[in-house]
Amino acid sequence: LQVAAERLSLSDDSPLSIAKPTWKITAEATANPAEDFWKTLTVRGEASSPQMKLEVGSPMERTITLGPTRVQLTRFSAAQPGAARADLTIAADAIRTGSNWPVSDLRARVLLDRGRVRADGSVLLHGKEALRFDGSHALKGGCGEATLTSQQTLSVLGTQLQPRPPALAPLVMG
């Protein structure tokens, strides 16, 4: 299945627009018809896009361009409505956030377990890990509870950002 749209938009406090996204999608689903459908349903699949241009903010303050992007659904099951479980991996290459910042890559894993989402991954510069992150979000009684941690080695990050991008010029100490 190949999906293409003229524009996808989300109107919110920070609007997001994706111009002409194209996704190639493959998926398979299995279930045992002799048993409870929801308890035996399992879905696997992959979606990939050669390039996407995201416009973020109002009025379109920032453009983020993603190179080849792949989302793999390695497991999805919904033993009962509202109790979904999923395991996804995300890879986005050649992320460009403007001409003043280096091109980066993203690798992440997202786990959904009922009302809790957990993610971990890394941002790479020049093919080397520059930042590692870990976070979770849980819905509790109508309110959310979230955590986010990140780890980076400043000396490694400093060498990966050479030559220094113009966006970091104000950080240079003389």
CSV table of N, CA and C in Angstrom, one decimal:
chain,number,residue,atom,x,y,z
A,1,LEU,N,0.9,-1.2,0.0
A,1,LEU,CA,0.0,0.0,0.0
A,1,LEU,C,0.9,1.2,0.0
A,2,GLN,N,0.6,2.2,-0.8
A,2,GLN,CA,1.3,3.4,-0.9
A,2,GLN,C,0.3,4.5,-0.6
A,3,VAL,N,0.6,5.4,0.3
A,3,VAL,CA,-0.3,6.5,0.7
A,3,VAL,C,0.4,7.8,0.4
A,4,ALA,N,-0.3,8.7,-0.3
A,4,ALA,CA,0.1,10.1,-0.6
A,4,ALA,C,-1.0,11.0,-0.3
A,5,ALA,N,-0.7,12.2,0.2
A,5,ALA,CA,-1.7,13.2,0.5
A,5,ALA,C,-1.1,14.6,0.1
A,6,GLU,N,-1.9,15.5,-0.2
A,6,GLU,CA,-1.4,16.8,-0.6
A,6,GLU,C,-0.8,17.6,0.6
A,7,ARG,N,-1.5,17.5,1.8
A,7,ARG,CA,-1.0,18.1,3.0
A,7,ARG,C,-1.7,17.5,4.2
A,8,LEU,N,-0.9,17.2,5.3
A,8,LEU,CA,-1.5,16.8,6.6
A,8,LEU,C,-1.3,17.9,7.5
A,9,SER,N,-2.3,18.3,8.3
A,9,SER,CA,-2.2,19.4,9.2
A,9,SER,C,-2.8,19.1,10.5
A,10,LEU,N,-2.2,19.7,11.6
A,10,LEU,CA,-2.7,19.6,12.9
A,10,LEU,C,-2.7,21.0,13.5
A,11,SER,N,-3.9,21.5,13.8
A,11,SER,CA,-4.1,22.8,14.3
A,11,SER,C,-4.1,22.8,15.8
A,12,ASP,N,-3.2,23.5,16.5
A,12,ASP,CA,-3.1,23.4,17.9
A,12,ASP,C,-2.4,24.7,18.4
A,13,ASP,N,-1.9,24.7,19.6
A,13,ASP,CA,-1.1,25.9,20.1
A,13,ASP,C,0.1,26.0,19.3
A,14,SER,N,0.7,24.9,18.8
A,14,SER,CA,1.9,24.9,17.9
A,14,SER,C,1.5,24.1,16.7
A,15,PRO,N,0.9,24.7,15.7
A,15,PRO,CA,0.5,24.0,14.5
A,15,PRO,C,1.6,23.2,13.8
A,16,LEU,N,1.2,22.1,13.2
A,16,LEU,CA,2.2,21.3,12.5
A,16,LEU,C,1.6,21.0,11.1
A,17,SER,N,2.4,21.1,10.1
A,17,SER,CA,1.9,20.8,8.7
A,17,SER,C,2.9,20.0,8.0
A,18,ILE,N,2.5,19.0,7.3
A,18,ILE,CA,3.4,18.2,6.5
A,18,ILE,C,3.0,18.3,5.0
A,19,ALA,N,3.8,18.8,4.2
A,19,ALA,CA,3.5,19.0,2.8
A,19,ALA,C,3.8,17.7,2.0
A,20,LYS,N,2.8,17.3,1.2
A,20,LYS,CA,2.9,16.2,0.3
A,20,LYS,C,3.6,14.9,0.8
A,21,PRO,N,3.2,14.4,2.0
A,21,PRO,CA,3.8,13.2,2.5
A,21,PRO,C,3.5,12.0,1.7
A,22,THR,N,4.5,11.1,1.5
A,22,THR,CA,4.3,9.8,0.8
A,22,THR,C,4.8,8.7,1.7
A,23,TRP,N,4.0,7.7,2.0
A,23,TRP,CA,4.4,6.6,2.8
A,23,TRP,C,4.1,5.3,2.1
A,24,LYS,N,5.0,4.4,2.2
A,24,LYS,CA,4.9,3.0,1.7
A,24,LYS,C,4.6,2.2,3.0
A,25,ILE,N,3.5,1.5,3.0
A,25,ILE,CA,3.1,0.7,4.2
A,25,ILE,C,2.9,-0.7,3.8
A,26,THR,N,3.5,-1.6,4.7
A,26,THR,CA,3.2,-3.0,4.6
A,26,THR,C,2.8,-3.5,6.0
A,27,ALA,N,1.9,-4.4,6.0
A,27,ALA,CA,1.3,-4.8,7.3
A,27,ALA,C,0.8,-6.2,7.2
A,28,GLU,N,0.8,-6.9,8.3
A,28,GLU,CA,0.1,-8.2,8.4
A,28,GLU,C,-0.6,-8.3,9.7
A,29,ALA,N,-1.7,-9.0,9.7
A,29,ALA,CA,-2.5,-9.2,10.9
A,29,ALA,C,-2.9,-10.7,11.0
A,30,THR,N,-2.9,-11.2,12.2
A,30,THR,CA,-3.3,-12.6,12.5
A,30,THR,C,-4.2,-12.6,13.6
A,31,ALA,N,-5.2,-13.5,13.6
A,31,ALA,CA,-6.1,-13.7,14.7
A,31,ALA,C,-6.7,-15.1,14.6
A,32,ASN,N,-7.1,-15.6,15.7
A,32,ASN,CA,-7.7,-17.0,15.7
A,32,ASN,C,-9.2,-16.8,15.7
A,33,PRO,N,-9.9,-17.1,14.6
A,33,PRO,CA,-11.3,-16.9,14.6
A,33,PRO,C,-12.1,-17.8,15.6
A,34,ALA,N,-11.5,-18.9,16.0
A,34,ALA,CA,-12.2,-19.8,16.9
A,34,ALA,C,-12.1,-19.3,18.4
A,35,GLU,N,-11.3,-18.2,18.6
A,35,GLU,CA,-11.2,-17.7,20.0
A,35,GLU,C,-11.6,-16.2,19.9
A,36,ASP,N,-11.5,-15.6,21.1
A,36,ASP,CA,-11.9,-14.1,21.2
A,36,ASP,C,-11.0,-13.3,20.2
A,37,PHE,N,-11.6,-12.6,19.3
A,37,PHE,CA,-10.8,-11.9,18.3
A,37,PHE,C,-9.8,-10.9,18.9
A,38,TRP,N,-10.2,-10.1,19.8
A,38,TRP,CA,-9.3,-9.1,20.4
A,38,TRP,C,-8.1,-9.8,21.2
A,39,LYS,N,-8.3,-10.9,21.8
A,39,LYS,CA,-7.3,-11.5,22.6
A,39,LYS,C,-6.2,-12.2,21.7
A,40,THR,N,-6.6,-12.5,20.5
A,40,THR,CA,-5.7,-13.2,19.6
A,40,THR,C,-5.2,-12.4,18.4
A,41,LEU,N,-5.7,-11.1,18.3
A,41,LEU,CA,-5.2,-10.3,17.2
A,41,LEU,C,-3.8,-9.8,17.5
A,42,THR,N,-2.9,-9.9,16.5
A,42,THR,CA,-1.6,-9.4,16.5
A,42,THR,C,-1.3,-8.8,15.1
A,43,VAL,N,-0.7,-7.6,15.1
A,43,VAL,CA,-0.4,-6.8,13.9
A,43,VAL,C,1.1,-6.5,13.9
A,44,ARG,N,1.7,-6.7,12.7
A,44,ARG,CA,3.1,-6.3,12.5
A,44,ARG,C,3.1,-5.5,11.2
A,45,GLY,N,4.1,-4.6,11.1
A,45,GLY,CA,4.1,-3.8,9.8
A,45,GLY,C,5.3,-2.8,9.8
A,46,GLU,N,5.3,-2.1,8.7
A,46,GLU,CA,6.4,-1.1,8.5
A,46,GLU,C,5.8,0.0,7.6
A,47,ALA,N,6.2,1.2,7.9
A,47,ALA,CA,5.9,2.4,7.1
A,47,ALA,C,7.2,3.1,6.8
A,48,SER,N,7.4,3.5,5.6
A,48,SER,CA,8.6,4.2,5.3
A,48,SER,C,8.3,5.4,4.3
A,49,SER,N,9.1,6.4,4.4
A,49,SER,CA,8.9,7.6,3.6
A,49,SER,C,10.3,8.1,3.2
A,50,PRO,N,10.4,8.5,1.9
A,50,PRO,CA,11.8,8.9,1.4
A,50,PRO,C,12.2,10.3,2.0
A,51,GLN,N,11.2,11.2,2.2
A,51,GLN,CA,11.5,12.5,2.7
A,51,GLN,C,10.2,13.2,3.1
A,52,MET,N,10.3,13.9,4.2
A,52,MET,CA,9.2,14.7,4.7
A,52,MET,C,9.6,16.1,5.1
A,53,LYS,N,8.8,17.1,4.8
A,53,LYS,CA,9.1,18.4,5.3
A,53,LYS,C,8.0,18.8,6.3
A,54,LEU,N,8.4,19.1,7.5
A,54,LEU,CA,7.5,19.4,8.6
A,54,LEU,C,7.6,20.9,8.8
A,55,GLU,N,6.5,21.6,8.8
A,55,GLU,CA,6.4,23.1,9.2
A,55,GLU,C,5.8,23.2,10.5
A,56,VAL,N,6.5,23.7,11.5
A,56,VAL,CA,6.1,23.8,12.9
A,56,VAL,C,5.9,25.3,13.3
A,57,GLY,N,4.9,25.5,14.0
A,57,GLY,CA,4.7,26.9,14.6
A,57,GLY,C,3.7,27.7,13.8
A,58,SER,N,3.4,28.9,14.3
A,58,SER,CA,2.4,29.7,13.7
A,58,SER,C,3.0,31.1,13.5
A,59,PRO,N,3.1,31.7,12.4
A,59,PRO,CA,2.8,31.1,11.1
A,59,PRO,C,4.1,30.4,10.6
A,60,MET,N,4.1,29.1,10.5
A,60,MET,CA,5.2,28.3,10.0
A,60,MET,C,6.5,28.8,10.4
A,61,GLU,N,6.9,28.9,11.6
A,61,GLU,CA,8.1,29.5,12.1
A,61,GLU,C,9.3,28.7,11.8
A,62,ARG,N,9.2,27.4,11.7
A,62,ARG,CA,10.4,26.6,11.6
A,62,ARG,C,10.1,25.4,10.6
A,63,THR,N,11.1,25.0,9.8
A,63,THR,CA,10.9,23.9,8.9
A,63,THR,C,11.9,22.8,9.3
A,64,ILE,N,11.4,21.6,9.5
A,64,ILE,CA,12.3,20.4,9.8
A,64,ILE,C,12.1,19.5,8.6
A,65,THR,N,13.2,19.1,8.0
A,65,THR,CA,13.2,18.1,6.9
A,65,THR,C,13.8,16.8,7.4
A,66,LEU,N,13.0,15.8,7.2
A,66,LEU,CA,13.5,14.4,7.5
A,66,LEU,C,13.8,13.7,6.3
A,67,GLY,N,15.0,13.1,6.3
A,67,GLY,CA,15.4,12.2,5.1
A,67,GLY,C,14.6,10.9,5.2
A,68,PRO,N,15.2,9.8,4.7
A,68,PRO,CA,14.5,8.6,4.8
A,68,PRO,C,14.1,8.2,6.2
A,69,THR,N,12.8,7.9,6.4
A,69,THR,CA,12.3,7.6,7.7
A,69,THR,C,11.5,6.3,7.6
A,70,ARG,N,11.7,5.5,8.7
A,70,ARG,CA,11.1,4.2,8.8
A,70,ARG,C,10.5,4.0,10.2
A,71,VAL,N,9.3,3.5,10.2
A,71,VAL,CA,8.6,3.2,11.5
A,71,VAL,C,8.2,1.7,11.4
A,72,GLN,N,8.7,0.9,12.3
A,72,GLN,CA,8.4,-0.5,12.3
A,72,GLN,C,7.5,-0.9,13.5
A,73,LEU,N,6.4,-1.5,13.2
A,73,LEU,CA,5.6,-2.0,14.3
A,73,LEU,C,5.9,-3.5,14.4
A,74,THR,N,6.7,-3.8,15.5
A,74,THR,CA,7.1,-5.2,15.6
A,74,THR,C,6.1,-6.0,16.3
A,75,ARG,N,5.2,-5.4,17.1
A,75,ARG,CA,4.1,-6.1,17.8
A,75,ARG,C,3.0,-5.1,18.2
A,76,PHE,N,1.8,-5.5,17.9
A,76,PHE,CA,0.6,-4.7,18.4
A,76,PHE,C,-0.4,-5.7,18.7
A,77,SER,N,-1.0,-5.6,19.9
A,77,SER,CA,-2.1,-6.4,20.3
A,77,SER,C,-3.0,-5.6,21.2
A,78,ALA,N,-4.3,-6.0,21.1
A,78,ALA,CA,-5.3,-5.3,22.0
A,78,ALA,C,-6.2,-6.4,22.6
A,79,ALA,N,-5.7,-7.0,23.7
A,79,ALA,CA,-6.4,-8.0,24.3
A,79,ALA,C,-7.9,-7.6,24.6
A,80,GLN,N,-8.1,-6.3,24.8
A,80,GLN,CA,-9.4,-5.8,25.0
A,80,GLN,C,-9.3,-4.3,24.7
A,81,PRO,N,-10.4,-3.7,24.2
A,81,PRO,CA,-10.3,-2.3,23.9
A,81,PRO,C,-9.8,-1.5,25.1
A,82,GLY,N,-8.9,-0.5,24.9
A,82,GLY,CA,-8.3,0.3,25.9
A,82,GLY,C,-7.1,-0.4,26.6
A,83,ALA,N,-6.7,-1.6,26.2
A,83,ALA,CA,-5.6,-2.3,26.8
A,83,ALA,C,-4.6,-2.6,25.7
A,84,ALA,N,-4.3,-1.7,24.8
A,84,ALA,CA,-3.4,-2.0,23.6
A,84,ALA,C,-2.0,-2.1,24.1
A,85,ARG,N,-1.2,-2.9,23.4
A,85,ARG,CA,0.2,-3.0,23.7
A,85,ARG,C,0.9,-3.0,22.3
A,86,ALA,N,2.0,-2.2,22.2
A,86,ALA,CA,2.7,-2.1,20.9
A,86,ALA,C,4.2,-1.9,21.2
A,87,ASP,N,4.9,-2.3,20.2
A,87,ASP,CA,6.4,-2.1,20.2
A,87,ASP,C,6.8,-1.5,18.9
A,88,LEU,N,7.3,-0.3,18.8
A,88,LEU,CA,7.7,0.3,17.6
A,88,LEU,C,9.2,0.7,17.6
A,89,THR,N,9.8,0.7,16.4
A,89,THR,CA,11.1,1.3,16.3
A,89,THR,C,11.0,2.4,15.2
A,90,ILE,N,11.8,3.5,15.5
A,90,ILE,CA,11.7,4.6,14.5
A,90,ILE,C,13.2,5.0,14.2
A,91,ALA,N,13.4,5.2,12.9
A,91,ALA,CA,14.7,5.6,12.4
A,91,ALA,C,14.4,6.7,11.4
A,92,ALA,N,15.0,7.9,11.6
A,92,ALA,CA,14.9,9.0,10.7
A,92,ALA,C,16.3,9.5,10.4
A,93,ASP,N,16.7,9.5,9.1
A,93,ASP,CA,18.0,9.9,8.8
A,93,ASP,C,18.0,11.3,8.2
A,94,ALA,N,19.2,12.0,8.3
A,94,ALA,CA,19.4,13.3,7.6
A,94,ALA,C,18.3,14.3,8.0
A,95,ILE,N,18.1,14.5,9.4
A,95,ILE,CA,17.2,15.5,9.9
A,95,ILE,C,17.8,16.9,9.8
A,96,ARG,N,17.2,17.8,9.1
A,96,ARG,CA,17.7,19.1,8.9
A,96,ARG,C,16.7,20.1,9.6
A,97,THR,N,17.3,20.9,10.5
A,97,THR,CA,16.4,21.8,11.2
A,97,THR,C,16.7,23.3,10.8
A,98,GLY,N,17.4,23.4,9.8
A,98,GLY,CA,17.8,24.8,9.3
A,98,GLY,C,19.3,24.7,8.9
A,99,SER,N,19.7,25.8,8.2
A,99,SER,CA,21.1,25.8,7.7
A,99,SER,C,22.1,26.0,8.8
A,100,ASN,N,21.7,26.4,10.0
A,100,ASN,CA,22.6,26.8,11.0
A,100,ASN,C,22.9,25.6,12.0
A,101,TRP,N,22.4,24.5,11.8
A,101,TRP,CA,22.5,23.4,12.7
A,101,TRP,C,22.9,22.1,11.9
A,102,PRO,N,23.8,21.3,12.5
A,102,PRO,CA,24.3,20.1,11.7
A,102,PRO,C,23.2,19.1,11.5
A,103,VAL,N,23.3,18.3,10.4
A,103,VAL,CA,22.4,17.2,10.1
A,103,VAL,C,22.5,16.1,11.1
A,104,SER,N,21.4,15.6,11.6
A,104,SER,CA,21.4,14.6,12.6
A,104,SER,C,20.5,13.4,12.2
A,105,ASP,N,20.7,12.3,12.9
A,105,ASP,CA,19.9,11.1,12.7
A,105,ASP,C,19.2,10.7,14.0
A,106,LEU,N,18.1,10.1,14.0
A,106,LEU,CA,17.3,9.7,15.2
A,106,LEU,C,17.1,8.2,15.2
A,107,ARG,N,17.3,7.5,16.3
A,107,ARG,CA,17.0,6.1,16.5
A,107,ARG,C,16.2,6.0,17.8
A,108,ALA,N,15.0,5.4,17.7
A,108,ALA,CA,14.2,5.4,19.0
A,108,ALA,C,13.4,4.1,19.0
A,109,ARG,N,13.0,3.7,20.2
A,109,ARG,CA,12.1,2.6,20.4
A,109,ARG,C,11.0,3.1,21.3
A,110,VAL,N,9.7,2.8,20.9
A,110,VAL,CA,8.6,3.3,21.7
A,110,VAL,C,7.7,2.0,22.1
A,111,LEU,N,7.4,1.9,23.3
A,111,LEU,CA,6.6,0.8,23.9
A,111,LEU,C,5.3,1.4,24.4
A,112,LEU,N,4.2,0.8,24.0
A,112,LEU,CA,2.9,1.2,24.5
A,112,LEU,C,2.4,0.0,25.3
A,113,ASP,N,2.1,0.2,26.6
A,113,ASP,CA,1.5,-0.8,27.4
A,113,ASP,C,0.3,-0.3,28.2
A,114,ARG,N,-0.8,-0.5,27.6
A,114,ARG,CA,-2.1,0.0,28.1
A,114,ARG,C,-2.0,1.5,28.1
A,115,GLY,N,-2.1,2.1,29.3
A,115,GLY,CA,-2.1,3.6,29.4
A,115,GLY,C,-0.7,4.2,29.6
A,116,ARG,N,0.3,3.5,29.3
A,116,ARG,CA,1.7,4.0,29.6
A,116,ARG,C,2.5,3.9,28.3
A,117,VAL,N,3.2,4.9,28.0
A,117,VAL,CA,4.1,5.0,26.8
A,117,VAL,C,5.5,5.2,27.3
A,118,ARG,N,6.5,4.4,26.8
A,118,ARG,CA,7.9,4.5,27.2
A,118,ARG,C,8.7,4.6,25.9
A,119,ALA,N,9.7,5.5,25.9
A,119,ALA,CA,10.5,5.7,24.7
A,119,ALA,C,12.0,5.8,25.1
A,120,ASP,N,12.9,5.3,24.3
A,120,ASP,CA,14.3,5.5,24.5
A,120,ASP,C,15.0,5.5,23.2
A,121,GLY,N,16.1,6.2,23.1
A,121,GLY,CA,16.8,6.2,21.8
A,121,GLY,C,17.9,7.2,21.9
A,122,SER,N,18.4,7.6,20.7
A,122,SER,CA,19.6,8.4,20.6
A,122,SER,C,19.5,9.3,19.4
A,123,VAL,N,20.2,10.4,19.5
A,123,VAL,CA,20.4,11.4,18.3
A,123,VAL,C,21.9,11.2,18.0
A,124,LEU,N,22.1,11.0,16.7
A,124,LEU,CA,23.5,10.9,16.2
A,124,LEU,C,23.9,12.0,15.3
A,125,LEU,N,25.2,12.5,15.5
A,125,LEU,CA,25.8,13.5,14.6
A,125,LEU,C,27.0,12.8,14.0
A,126,HIS,N,27.1,12.9,12.7
A,126,HIS,CA,28.2,12.3,11.9
A,126,HIS,C,28.3,10.8,12.2
A,127,GLY,N,27.1,10.2,12.4
A,127,GLY,CA,27.1,8.7,12.7
A,127,GLY,C,27.5,8.3,14.1
A,128,LYS,N,27.7,9.2,15.0
A,128,LYS,CA,28.1,8.9,16.3
A,128,LYS,C,27.1,9.4,17.3
A,129,GLU,N,26.8,8.7,18.4
A,129,GLU,CA,25.8,9.1,19.3
A,129,GLU,C,26.2,10.4,20.0
A,130,ALA,N,25.3,11.4,20.0
A,130,ALA,CA,25.6,12.6,20.6
A,130,ALA,C,24.7,12.8,21.8
A,131,LEU,N,23.5,12.2,21.8
A,131,LEU,CA,22.6,12.4,22.9
A,131,LEU,C,21.8,11.1,23.1
A,132,ARG,N,21.6,10.6,24.3
A,132,ARG,CA,20.8,9.4,24.6
A,132,ARG,C,19.6,9.9,25.4
A,133,PHE,N,18.4,9.4,25.2
A,133,PHE,CA,17.3,9.9,25.9
A,133,PHE,C,16.4,8.7,26.3
A,134,ASP,N,15.6,8.9,27.4
A,134,ASP,CA,14.7,7.9,27.9
A,134,ASP,C,13.6,8.7,28.5
A,135,GLY,N,12.4,8.2,28.3
A,135,GLY,CA,11.2,8.9,28.8
A,135,GLY,C,10.0,8.1,28.9
A,136,SER,N,9.0,8.5,29.7
A,136,SER,CA,7.8,7.8,29.8
A,136,SER,C,6.6,8.7,30.1
A,137,HIS,N,5.4,8.3,29.8
A,137,HIS,CA,4.2,9.1,30.0
A,137,HIS,C,3.1,8.1,30.4
A,138,ALA,N,2.4,8.4,31.5
A,138,ALA,CA,1.3,7.6,31.9
A,138,ALA,C,0.1,8.5,32.2
A,139,LEU,N,-1.1,8.0,31.7
A,139,LEU,CA,-2.3,8.7,32.1
A,139,LEU,C,-2.8,8.2,33.4
A,140,LYS,N,-3.1,9.1,34.3
A,140,LYS,CA,-3.6,8.7,35.6
A,140,LYS,C,-4.7,9.6,36.0
A,141,GLY,N,-5.9,9.1,36.0
A,141,GLY,CA,-7.1,9.8,36.4
A,141,GLY,C,-7.3,11.2,35.7
A,142,GLY,N,-7.1,11.2,34.4
A,142,GLY,CA,-7.4,12.4,33.6
A,142,GLY,C,-6.2,13.3,33.5
A,143,CYS,N,-5.1,13.1,34.3
A,143,CYS,CA,-3.9,13.9,34.2
A,143,CYS,C,-2.8,13.0,33.7
A,144,GLY,N,-1.8,13.6,33.2
A,144,GLY,CA,-0.6,12.9,32.7
A,144,GLY,C,0.5,13.0,33.7
A,145,GLU,N,1.3,11.9,33.7
A,145,GLU,CA,2.5,11.9,34.5
A,145,GLU,C,3.7,11.5,33.6
A,146,ALA,N,4.7,12.4,33.5
A,146,ALA,CA,5.7,12.2,32.5
A,146,ALA,C,7.1,12.3,33.1
A,147,THR,N,8.1,11.6,32.6
A,147,THR,CA,9.5,11.8,32.9
A,147,THR,C,10.3,11.8,31.7
A,148,LEU,N,11.5,12.5,31.7
A,148,LEU,CA,12.4,12.5,30.6
A,148,LEU,C,13.8,12.7,31.1
A,149,THR,N,14.7,11.8,30.7
A,149,THR,CA,16.1,12.0,31.1
A,149,THR,C,16.9,12.0,29.8
A,150,SER,N,18.1,12.7,29.8
A,150,SER,CA,19.0,12.6,28.7
A,150,SER,C,20.4,12.6,29.2
A,151,GLN,N,21.3,12.1,28.4
A,151,GLN,CA,22.6,11.9,28.7
A,151,GLN,C,23.5,12.2,27.5
A,152,GLN,N,24.5,13.0,27.7
A,152,GLN,CA,25.5,13.3,26.6
A,152,GLN,C,26.8,13.5,27.2
A,153,THR,N,27.9,13.3,26.4
A,153,THR,CA,29.2,13.6,26.8
A,153,THR,C,29.6,14.9,26.1
A,154,LEU,N,29.8,15.9,26.9
A,154,LEU,CA,30.1,17.2,26.3
A,154,LEU,C,31.4,17.3,25.4
A,155,SER,N,32.4,16.5,25.8
A,155,SER,CA,33.7,16.6,25.0
A,155,SER,C,33.4,15.9,23.7
A,156,VAL,N,32.7,14.8,23.7
A,156,VAL,CA,32.4,14.1,22.4
A,156,VAL,C,31.5,15.0,21.6
A,157,LEU,N,30.5,15.6,22.2
A,157,LEU,CA,29.5,16.5,21.5
A,157,LEU,C,30.3,17.6,20.9
A,158,GLY,N,31.2,18.2,21.6
A,158,GLY,CA,32.0,19.3,21.1
A,158,GLY,C,32.8,19.0,19.9
A,159,THR,N,33.4,17.8,19.8
A,159,THR,CA,34.1,17.5,18.6
A,159,THR,C,33.2,17.1,17.5
A,160,GLN,N,32.0,16.6,17.7
A,160,GLN,CA,31.1,16.3,16.7
A,160,GLN,C,30.5,17.5,16.1
A,161,LEU,N,30.5,18.6,16.8
A,161,LEU,CA,29.9,19.9,16.3
A,161,LEU,C,31.0,20.8,15.7
A,162,GLN,N,32.1,20.2,15.2
A,162,GLN,CA,33.1,21.0,14.6
A,162,GLN,C,33.0,20.8,13.1
A,163,PRO,N,33.2,21.8,12.2
A,163,PRO,CA,33.3,23.2,12.6
A,163,PRO,C,32.0,23.6,13.3
A,164,ARG,N,32.1,24.5,14.2
A,164,ARG,CA,31.0,25.0,15.0
A,164,ARG,C,29.9,25.6,14.1
A,165,PRO,N,28.7,25.1,14.3
A,165,PRO,CA,27.6,25.7,13.5
A,165,PRO,C,27.3,27.2,13.9
A,166,PRO,N,26.9,28.0,13.0
A,166,PRO,CA,26.6,29.4,13.3
A,166,PRO,C,25.6,29.6,14.5
A,167,ALA,N,24.7,28.6,14.7
A,167,ALA,CA,23.7,28.7,15.7
A,167,ALA,C,24.4,28.7,17.1
A,168,LEU,N,25.6,28.0,17.2
A,168,LEU,CA,26.3,27.9,18.5
A,168,LEU,C,27.4,29.0,18.7
A,169,ALA,N,27.6,29.9,17.7
A,169,ALA,CA,28.6,31.0,17.8
A,169,ALA,C,28.5,31.8,19.1
A,170,PRO,N,27.3,32.1,19.6
A,170,PRO,CA,27.2,32.9,20.8
A,170,PRO,C,27.7,32.1,22.0
A,171,LEU,N,27.9,30.8,21.9
A,171,LEU,CA,28.4,30.0,23.1
A,171,LEU,C,30.0,30.0,23.1
A,172,VAL,N,30.7,30.5,22.1
A,172,VAL,CA,32.1,30.5,22.1
A,172,VAL,C,32.6,31.5,23.1
A,173,MET,N,33.5,31.0,24.0
A,173,MET,CA,34.1,31.9,25.0
A,173,MET,C,35.5,32.4,24.5
A,174,GLY,N,35.8,33.7,24.6
A,174,GLY,CA,37.0,34.2,24.0
A,174,GLY,C,38.1,34.3,24.9
